[in-house]
Coordinates of C-alpha atoms and ligand atoms in Angstrom, one line a residue:
M6 CA -19.1 -1.8 23.8
S7 CA -19.0 1.1 26.2
S8 CA -21.6 3.7 27.0
S9 CA -21.3 7.4 27.4
G10 CA -24.3 9.2 28.7
G11 CA -26.5 6.3 27.8
R12 CA -25.3 6.2 24.2
K13 CA -23.4 3.1 23.1
L14 CA -20.0 3.6 21.7
A15 CA -18.4 1.1 19.3
H16 CA -15.3 -0.8 20.3
V17 CA -13.3 -2.0 17.3
A18 CA -10.2 -4.2 17.2
L19 CA -7.7 -3.9 14.4
L20 CA -5.2 -6.5 13.2
P21 CA -2.6 -5.5 10.5
S22 CA -0.4 -7.9 8.6
A23 CA 3.4 -7.6 7.9
G24 CA 5.3 -4.7 6.3
M25 CA 4.8 -0.9 6.3
G26 CA 2.6 -1.0 3.2
H27 CA 0.1 -3.1 5.2
L28 CA 0.7 -1.5 8.6
T29 CA 0.5 2.2 7.7
P30 CA -3.2 2.2 6.5
F31 CA -4.1 0.4 9.8
L32 CA -2.3 3.1 11.8
R33 CA -4.2 5.8 9.9
L34 CA -7.5 4.0 10.3
A35 CA -6.9 3.7 14.0
A36 CA -6.3 7.5 14.3
L37 CA -9.3 8.2 12.2
L38 CA -11.6 6.0 14.3
V39 CA -10.3 7.6 17.5
A40 CA -11.1 11.0 16.2
R41 CA -14.7 9.8 15.7
N42 CA -15.0 8.5 19.3
V43 CA -14.6 4.9 18.5
Q44 CA -12.8 2.9 21.1
V45 CA -9.9 1.2 19.4
T46 CA -7.8 -1.9 20.4
F47 CA -4.8 -2.3 18.2
I48 CA -3.5 -5.9 18.0
T49 CA 0.2 -5.9 17.2
P50 CA 1.7 -9.2 15.9
H51 CA 5.0 -9.6 17.8
P52 CA 7.8 -9.4 16.8
T53 CA 7.6 -7.3 13.6
V54 CA 9.8 -7.9 10.6
S55 CA 11.3 -4.4 10.3
L56 CA 12.6 -1.8 12.8
T57 CA 10.5 0.7 11.0
E58 CA 7.3 -1.2 11.8
S59 CA 8.1 -1.3 15.6
R60 CA 9.0 2.4 15.6
A61 CA 5.8 3.3 13.8
L62 CA 3.8 1.4 16.4
S63 CA 5.5 3.1 19.3
T64 CA 4.8 6.5 17.7
L65 CA 1.1 5.6 17.4
F66 CA 0.7 4.5 21.0
A67 CA 2.7 7.5 22.3
S68 CA 0.5 9.9 20.3
F69 CA -2.8 8.2 21.0
P70 CA -2.8 7.0 24.6
Q71 CA -6.5 6.2 24.3
I72 CA -5.7 3.4 21.8
K73 CA -5.3 0.1 23.7
Q74 CA -2.4 -2.1 22.6
K75 CA -2.7 -5.9 22.7
Q76 CA 0.4 -7.8 21.8
F77 CA -0.2 -10.9 19.7
H78 CA 2.8 -13.3 20.3
L79 CA 3.5 -15.3 17.2
L80 CA 4.5 -18.9 17.1
Q81 CA 7.7 -20.0 15.4
A82 CA 7.2 -21.5 12.0
E83 CA 9.0 -22.7 8.9
K84 CA 10.1 -20.1 6.4
N85 CA 8.7 -21.2 3.0
S86 CA 9.1 -18.1 0.9
F87 CA 12.2 -16.1 0.0
D88 CA 10.2 -13.0 1.0
P89 CA 10.5 -12.2 4.7
F90 CA 7.2 -10.3 4.7
F91 CA 5.3 -13.2 3.1
N92 CA 6.9 -15.6 5.6
H93 CA 5.7 -13.3 8.4
I94 CA 2.1 -13.3 7.0
E95 CA 2.2 -17.1 7.0
L96 CA 3.4 -16.9 10.6
I97 CA 0.6 -14.6 11.7
K98 CA -1.9 -16.9 9.9
S99 CA -0.5 -20.1 11.6
S100 CA -0.8 -18.4 15.0
G101 CA -4.4 -17.5 14.2
H102 CA -5.9 -19.9 16.8
L103 CA -4.3 -17.9 19.6
L104 CA -6.5 -14.9 18.6
S105 CA -9.8 -16.3 20.0
P106 CA -8.9 -16.1 23.7
L107 CA -7.3 -12.7 23.1
L108 CA -10.5 -11.4 21.5
S109 CA -12.9 -12.9 24.0
A110 CA -10.9 -11.3 26.9
L111 CA -11.3 -7.8 25.6
T112 CA -13.6 -5.5 27.5
P113 CA -15.9 -3.9 26.7
S114 CA -16.9 -6.6 24.2
L115 CA -16.1 -5.9 20.6
S116 CA -18.5 -4.4 18.1
A117 CA -16.4 -5.3 15.1
F118 CA -13.0 -6.7 14.0
I119 CA -11.0 -5.3 11.1
T120 CA -8.1 -7.2 9.6
D121 CA -5.9 -7.1 6.5
M122 CA -7.0 -9.0 3.3
T123 CA -3.9 -11.1 3.5
L124 CA -5.1 -12.6 6.8
A125 CA -8.7 -13.2 5.8
S126 CA -8.7 -16.9 5.5
A127 CA -7.2 -17.4 8.9
V128 CA -9.2 -14.8 10.8
I129 CA -12.7 -15.0 9.4
P130 CA -13.4 -18.5 10.7
I131 CA -12.3 -17.3 14.2
T132 CA -14.5 -14.3 14.3
Q133 CA -17.4 -16.3 12.8
A134 CA -17.1 -18.8 15.7
I135 CA -17.6 -16.0 18.2
S136 CA -20.2 -14.2 16.1
L137 CA -18.1 -11.1 15.8
P138 CA -18.8 -8.9 12.7
N139 CA -15.6 -9.0 10.7
Y140 CA -14.4 -6.5 8.2
I141 CA -11.4 -6.6 5.8
L142 CA -9.3 -3.5 5.1
F143 CA -8.0 -3.9 1.6
T144 CA -4.8 -2.0 1.4
S145 CA -4.3 -2.1 -2.4
S146 CA -6.4 -0.6 -5.2
A147 CA -10.0 -1.4 -6.0
K148 CA -8.7 -2.4 -9.4
M149 CA -6.5 -5.0 -7.7
M150 CA -9.6 -6.1 -5.8
T151 CA -11.4 -6.9 -9.0
L152 CA -8.6 -9.4 -9.8
F153 CA -8.5 -10.7 -6.2
L154 CA -12.2 -11.3 -6.0
S155 CA -12.4 -13.1 -9.4
Y156 CA -9.2 -15.1 -8.9
P157 CA -10.8 -18.4 -7.7
A158 CA -13.0 -18.4 -10.8
L159 CA -10.2 -17.5 -13.1
A160 CA -7.7 -20.0 -11.7
G161 CA -10.4 -22.7 -11.7
S162 CA -11.3 -22.1 -15.4
R163 CA -7.7 -22.0 -16.5
A164 CA -8.7 -18.9 -18.5
L165 CA -5.5 -17.2 -17.5
D166 CA -3.3 -19.9 -19.0
D167 CA -4.8 -19.7 -22.4
L168 CA -4.3 -15.9 -22.8
E169 CA -1.5 -14.1 -24.6
E170 CA 0.2 -11.3 -22.6
T171 CA -1.7 -8.5 -24.4
D172 CA -5.1 -10.3 -24.2
V173 CA -7.7 -8.9 -21.8
I174 CA -8.9 -11.2 -19.0
K175 CA -12.7 -11.7 -19.2
I176 CA -15.0 -13.0 -16.6
R177 CA -18.5 -13.6 -17.8
N178 CA -19.1 -10.5 -19.9
L179 CA -16.7 -8.3 -17.9
E180 CA -13.4 -7.1 -19.2
L181 CA -11.1 -7.2 -16.2
M182 CA -7.6 -6.1 -17.3
P183 CA -4.9 -7.1 -19.7
K184 CA -3.0 -10.2 -18.6
S185 CA 0.2 -8.1 -18.7
L186 CA -0.8 -6.3 -15.5
V187 CA -1.2 -9.4 -13.4
P188 CA 1.4 -10.0 -10.6
P189 CA 3.8 -12.5 -12.1
P190 CA 3.6 -15.1 -9.3
L191 CA -0.2 -15.5 -10.1
L192 CA 0.8 -16.6 -13.6
Q193 CA 3.4 -19.1 -12.5
K194 CA 2.6 -22.8 -12.9
S195 CA 4.3 -23.8 -9.6
D196 CA 2.7 -23.1 -6.2
N197 CA 3.7 -20.0 -4.4
F198 CA 2.6 -17.7 -1.6
L199 CA 0.6 -15.3 -3.6
K200 CA -1.3 -17.9 -5.6
K201 CA -2.2 -19.8 -2.4
S202 CA -3.2 -16.7 -0.4
F203 CA -5.2 -15.2 -3.3
M204 CA -7.1 -18.4 -3.6
E205 CA -7.8 -18.9 0.2
D206 CA -8.3 -15.3 1.1
S207 CA -10.6 -14.5 -1.9
E208 CA -12.9 -17.4 -1.1
K209 CA -13.1 -16.3 2.5
V210 CA -13.7 -12.5 2.2
I211 CA -17.0 -13.3 0.5
E212 CA -18.2 -14.3 4.0
S213 CA -17.0 -11.2 5.7
S214 CA -19.3 -8.4 6.9
G215 CA -17.7 -6.0 4.4
I216 CA -14.5 -4.7 2.8
L217 CA -13.1 -1.3 3.5
V218 CA -10.7 -0.1 0.8
N219 CA -8.1 2.7 0.8
T220 CA -9.3 4.5 -2.3
F221 CA -12.0 7.1 -3.2
V222 CA -14.9 7.0 -5.6
S223 CA -13.8 9.6 -8.1
F224 CA -10.3 8.0 -8.4
E225 CA -11.6 4.4 -9.0
F226 CA -15.1 4.9 -10.1
E227 CA -15.0 2.1 -12.7
S228 CA -13.5 -0.7 -10.5
L229 CA -15.7 0.1 -7.5
G230 CA -18.8 0.1 -9.8
K231 CA -17.8 -3.2 -11.3
I232 CA -17.6 -4.8 -7.9
N233 CA -20.6 -3.2 -6.3
D234 CA -22.9 -3.7 -9.3
G235 CA -22.3 -7.5 -9.2
E236 CA -20.2 -7.7 -12.3
V237 CA -17.2 -9.3 -10.7
L238 CA -19.0 -11.5 -8.3
E239 CA -22.8 -12.1 -8.4
R240 CA -23.1 -11.5 -4.7
P241 CA -20.2 -9.3 -3.6
P242 CA -19.6 -8.4 0.0
S243 CA -20.3 -4.7 0.6
V244 CA -17.3 -2.7 -0.5
V245 CA -16.8 0.8 1.0
A246 CA -14.2 3.3 -0.2
I247 CA -12.8 5.2 2.8
G248 CA -9.6 6.7 1.4
P249 CA -7.3 8.3 1.0
L250 CA -6.6 7.4 4.7
P251 CA -5.1 10.7 5.8
P252 CA -1.8 10.9 7.6
Y253 CA -2.2 11.8 11.3
D254 CA -0.4 14.7 13.0
S255 CA 2.4 12.8 14.8
E256 CA 3.5 11.2 11.5
K257 CA 4.5 14.7 10.4
S258 CA 6.6 17.6 11.6
R259 CA 9.9 15.7 12.1
L260 CA 11.3 16.9 8.8
Q261 CA 14.9 15.9 8.5
L262 CA 15.2 17.5 5.0
A263 CA 15.8 21.2 5.6
W264 CA 17.4 21.1 2.1
L265 CA 14.0 21.1 0.6
D266 CA 13.2 24.5 2.1
D267 CA 15.8 26.1 -0.2
Q268 CA 14.4 24.7 -3.4
P269 CA 12.0 26.4 -5.8
A270 CA 8.3 25.4 -5.6
G271 CA 7.5 22.2 -7.5
S272 CA 11.1 21.7 -8.7
V273 CA 12.1 18.6 -6.9
L274 CA 11.5 15.0 -8.0
Y275 CA 11.1 12.5 -5.0
V276 CA 12.5 9.1 -5.9
S277 CA 11.5 6.1 -3.8
F278 CA 10.5 2.4 -4.4
G279 CA 8.7 2.0 -1.1
S280 CA 9.6 0.1 2.1
R281 CA 10.5 -3.3 0.7
T282 CA 11.8 -3.1 -2.8
A283 CA 15.6 -3.0 -3.5
L284 CA 16.6 -2.4 -7.1
A285 CA 19.5 -4.4 -8.5
R286 CA 22.9 -2.7 -8.0
D287 CA 23.4 -2.0 -11.7
Q288 CA 19.9 -0.5 -12.0
I289 CA 20.6 1.7 -8.9
R290 CA 23.6 3.1 -10.7
E291 CA 21.8 3.7 -14.0
L292 CA 19.1 5.5 -12.0
G293 CA 21.8 7.7 -10.5
V294 CA 23.0 8.6 -13.9
G295 CA 19.5 9.3 -15.1
L296 CA 18.8 11.6 -12.2
I297 CA 22.0 13.6 -12.8
T298 CA 21.5 13.9 -16.6
S299 CA 17.8 14.9 -16.3
G300 CA 18.9 18.2 -14.8
S301 CA 16.1 18.0 -12.3
R302 CA 16.5 18.5 -8.6
F303 CA 15.8 15.4 -6.6
V304 CA 15.5 13.6 -3.2
W305 CA 16.5 10.0 -3.8
V306 CA 15.9 7.3 -1.2
V307 CA 18.2 4.4 -2.0
K308 CA 17.2 1.0 -0.7
N309 CA 19.8 -1.7 -0.8
N310 CA 18.1 -4.5 1.1
I311 CA 14.5 -5.7 1.6
V312 CA 14.6 -5.6 5.4
D313 CA 16.1 -2.5 7.1
K314 CA 18.0 -4.2 10.0
E315 CA 19.9 -6.4 7.6
D316 CA 21.3 -3.5 5.7
S317 CA 24.7 -2.4 6.9
Q318 CA 26.3 -1.1 3.7
E319 CA 27.3 2.6 3.4
L320 CA 25.6 4.6 0.7
E321 CA 28.9 5.2 -1.1
E322 CA 29.5 1.4 -1.4
V323 CA 26.1 1.1 -3.1
I324 CA 26.3 3.8 -5.6
G325 CA 30.0 4.3 -6.0
H326 CA 32.3 7.3 -5.2
E327 CA 32.0 9.1 -8.5
L328 CA 28.3 9.0 -8.7
M329 CA 28.0 10.0 -5.0
E330 CA 30.0 13.2 -5.7
R331 CA 28.0 14.1 -8.8
V332 CA 24.6 13.4 -7.2
K333 CA 25.3 15.9 -4.5
E334 CA 25.3 18.8 -7.0
K335 CA 21.6 18.7 -7.7
G336 CA 20.1 16.4 -5.2
L337 CA 19.9 14.9 -1.8
I338 CA 20.5 11.2 -1.4
V339 CA 19.6 9.1 1.6
K340 CA 19.7 5.5 2.5
S341 CA 17.5 5.5 5.5
W342 CA 13.8 5.7 6.3
V343 CA 12.4 9.1 5.5
Q344 CA 9.0 10.5 6.5
Q345 CA 7.5 10.3 3.0
E346 CA 4.5 12.4 4.0
D347 CA 6.8 15.2 4.9
I348 CA 8.4 15.1 1.5
L349 CA 5.3 14.7 -0.6
S350 CA 3.6 17.6 1.3
H351 CA 6.5 19.9 0.9
P352 CA 5.9 22.7 -1.6
A353 CA 9.3 22.2 -3.3
V354 CA 8.3 18.7 -4.4
G355 CA 6.6 18.5 -7.9
G356 CA 7.1 14.9 -9.0
F357 CA 7.4 11.4 -7.6
L358 CA 9.3 8.6 -9.3
S359 CA 7.4 5.7 -7.7
H360 CA 7.1 1.9 -7.8
C361 CA 3.3 2.5 -7.3
G362 CA 2.8 0.7 -4.0
W363 CA -0.8 1.6 -3.3
N364 CA 0.0 3.8 -0.2
S365 CA 2.4 5.8 -2.3
V366 CA -0.2 6.3 -4.9
M367 CA -2.8 7.5 -2.4
E368 CA -0.2 9.8 -0.7
A369 CA 0.7 11.3 -4.1
A370 CA -3.0 11.9 -4.8
W371 CA -3.5 13.4 -1.3
N372 CA -0.7 15.9 -2.0
G373 CA -1.3 16.5 -5.7
V374 CA 2.1 15.3 -6.7
R375 CA 2.4 13.8 -10.2
I376 CA 3.9 10.3 -10.6
L377 CA 6.4 8.9 -13.0
A378 CA 5.4 5.2 -12.5
W379 CA 8.0 2.5 -12.5
P380 CA 6.2 -0.6 -11.1
Q381 CA 8.6 -3.4 -10.0
N382 CA 6.5 -6.4 -8.9
G383 CA 3.3 -7.6 -7.2
D384 CA 0.2 -5.4 -7.6
Q385 CA 2.2 -2.4 -8.9
K386 CA 1.4 -2.6 -12.6
V387 CA -2.3 -2.7 -11.8
N388 CA -1.8 0.4 -9.6
A389 CA 0.3 2.1 -12.3
D390 CA -2.5 1.5 -14.8
V391 CA -4.9 3.3 -12.4
V392 CA -2.5 6.2 -12.1
E393 CA -2.1 6.6 -15.8
R394 CA -5.8 6.3 -16.6
I395 CA -6.9 8.9 -14.1
G396 CA -4.2 11.3 -15.3
L397 CA -2.1 11.4 -12.1
G398 CA 1.0 10.3 -13.9
I399 CA 2.8 8.6 -16.8
W400 CA 4.0 5.1 -17.1
V401 CA 6.7 3.8 -19.5
R402 CA 5.3 0.2 -20.0
S403 CA 8.4 -0.9 -21.8
W404 CA 10.5 -0.7 -18.7
G405 CA 9.0 -4.0 -17.6
W406 CA 9.0 -5.8 -14.3
S407 CA 12.0 -5.6 -11.9
G408 CA 15.0 -7.4 -13.3
E409 CA 13.5 -7.9 -16.8
K410 CA 15.9 -5.5 -18.4
L411 CA 18.4 -2.8 -17.4
V412 CA 16.8 0.6 -18.1
S413 CA 19.4 3.1 -19.2
G414 CA 20.2 6.3 -17.4
A415 CA 19.6 8.2 -20.7
E416 CA 16.1 6.8 -21.0
I417 CA 15.3 7.5 -17.3
A418 CA 16.6 11.1 -17.8
E419 CA 14.3 11.7 -20.8
R420 CA 11.2 10.5 -19.0
I421 CA 12.0 12.5 -15.9
R422 CA 12.2 15.6 -18.1
E423 CA 8.9 14.7 -19.7
C424 CA 7.2 14.2 -16.4
M425 CA 8.6 17.3 -14.6
G426 CA 8.0 19.5 -17.6
N427 CA 4.4 18.4 -18.2
E428 CA 2.2 21.3 -17.2
S429 CA -1.1 19.6 -17.9
L430 CA -0.1 16.7 -15.7
R431 CA 0.8 19.2 -12.9
I432 CA -2.7 20.7 -13.1
Q433 CA -4.4 17.4 -13.3
A434 CA -2.6 16.2 -10.1
L435 CA -3.8 19.4 -8.3
G436 CA -7.3 18.6 -9.4
I437 CA -7.0 15.1 -8.0
K438 CA -5.7 16.5 -4.7
E439 CA -8.9 18.6 -4.5
D440 CA -11.0 15.5 -5.2
A441 CA -9.2 13.5 -2.6
R442 CA -9.7 16.1 0.1
K443 CA -13.4 16.4 -0.9
A444 CA -13.9 12.6 -0.6
V445 CA -12.7 12.6 3.1
G446 CA -14.1 16.0 4.0
F447 CA -17.5 16.4 5.6
G448 CA -20.2 14.8 3.5
G449 CA -17.7 13.4 1.0
S450 CA -18.0 9.9 -0.4
S451 CA -15.4 8.3 1.9
D452 CA -16.6 10.3 4.9
K453 CA -20.1 9.1 4.4
G454 CA -19.0 5.5 3.9
L455 CA -17.1 5.5 7.2
T456 CA -19.8 7.3 9.0
E457 CA -22.3 4.6 8.0
L458 CA -20.0 1.8 9.2
I459 CA -19.5 3.5 12.5
S460 CA -23.2 4.0 13.1
K461 CA -23.7 0.3 12.4
W462 CA -21.0 -0.6 14.9
N463 CA -22.4 1.8 17.5
Q464 CA -25.6 -0.3 17.4
F465 CA -24.0 -3.6 17.7
Ligands
UDP530 N1 7.5 5.1 3.3 C1 8.1 6.1 4.0 N2 9.5 6.3 3.9 C2 10.3 5.5 3.2 C3 9.7 4.4 2.4 C4 8.3 4.3 2.5 O1 7.4 6.8 4.7 O2 11.5 5.7 3.2 C5 6.1 4.8 3.5 C6 5.2 5.3 2.4 O3 4.9 6.6 2.6 C7 4.1 4.4 2.4 C8 4.6 3.1 2.9 O4 5.9 3.4 3.5 O5 3.1 4.8 3.3 C9 5.0 2.1 1.7 O6 3.9 1.5 1.2 P1 3.6 1.4 -0.3 O7 2.2 0.8 -0.5 O8 3.8 2.7 -1.1 O9 4.7 0.4 -0.8 P2 5.4 -0.9 -0.3 O10 6.5 -0.5 0.6 O11 4.3 -1.7 0.4 O12 5.9 -1.6 -1.5
G50_531 C1 1.8 -7.3 -1.6 C2 2.8 -7.8 -2.5 C3 2.4 -8.3 -3.7 C4 1.1 -8.3 -4.1 C5 0.1 -7.7 -3.2 C6 0.5 -7.2 -2.0 C7 -1.3 -7.7 -3.7 C8 -2.4 -7.1 -2.9 C9 -3.6 -8.0 -2.9 O1 -0.3 -6.6 -1.2 O2 -1.5 -8.1 -4.8 C10 -3.5 -9.2 -2.1 C11 -4.7 -9.7 -1.6 C12 -4.8 -10.9 -0.8 C13 -3.6 -11.6 -0.5 C14 -2.4 -11.1 -1.0 C15 -2.4 -9.9 -1.8 O3 -3.6 -12.7 0.2 O4 4.1 -7.9 -2.1 O5 0.7 -8.8 -5.3

């Protein structure tokens, strides 16, 4: 640690995993810590999977010259999964032993180390060996964390196998969630990345110094309570809600979408399935029909490929000439990275058709934008359930997981109208925005949680 006028200042290193959904909360946490006089070293696994990740990192270092960058050169490894981001997480894990010398060489010596939950099993033993306090940043919902923390017990007891889809998963006397919400790979008989990493990481996070989670108490009161009251695990690690992690200034103000300025307040639906989900071609076209027939204005981000640099197709090839012409009447359609925060914070935007990646949910809450949830895979049904229960949005459960069925344009249109026309949902979303801002404002629950952590680090 370093000292300033005799007072010790914390020095914290951050290590994110792969993909924008995991990187963005780390960038925001870095900016937040710097604003609180914490010295930050940001360890960047190199190379990144997507161009967007390397651009976001450059922006961070350009905007915050006080953040030290340390490149973490990854070894080459076999690619076991079809998912490039999962492969990359494996790669970071298998390069883990190279971290020790990197960490020990940092000056001043570290007060704490924060890494992503997907890297826990590789990183925690390394930090333990050098007696460095290690924290996990959980970048999904607290509800997802209840499943994550109980997974070794569930998988061990085979309780999951014996349940019907609609049955509720129980652990001791605790009702966790219906089996239907669980990410499909966790229910597969065969081995896969998610099962293996859930098992390994969950067993290891119990030994961490604590878990930080990008959520806030009033949003996920029940799940946070279940964890911290010892209902999920008898002796849980300390779990601190520090969200929503606010976007920092240089993420904003590069608005490419002047079109939005000419639209009436709250009239536009923003449509995006996040950074790594490409809908099937026939589903993209039905969605286009749905948007047009809904009568709503919209900004639609079309994603045709999981990884940005592998996508060379023109927009018109993806959605077809006729649809392309009709879409232009009411909406804006793009096939590139957009600054989502710019869009969600724009007064013209009133709704968000979202896959419910957790960052998108927190950003919608932060901006008071109601959600029409269309989870596709992974943790997204769990997150959609949180959204629906708290009253931030609606979720049509019958639409199923990605690829289970083709949802028709007519049905999509009907639900868009229902969501955009729902006045009580609009008001609820604004209430949630107020709660979100209170949580991170001075003396709010997330502000207090982070302040306590920092003062602990300052003493180390
Ligand atoms: N995002 C963005 N522009 C895009 C697509 C995504 O800014 O065109 C951001 C979005 O704001 C969020 C992150 O990328 O912060 C995606 O994370 P999320 O958890 O929502 O979903 P994932 O991409 O991990 O499925
Ligand atoms: C990403 C993803 C699918 C998915 C999840 C993702 C989660 C989050 C929880 O983040 O479920 C999680 C914890 C530890 C771990 C992996 C995932 O090792 O594409 O389900």
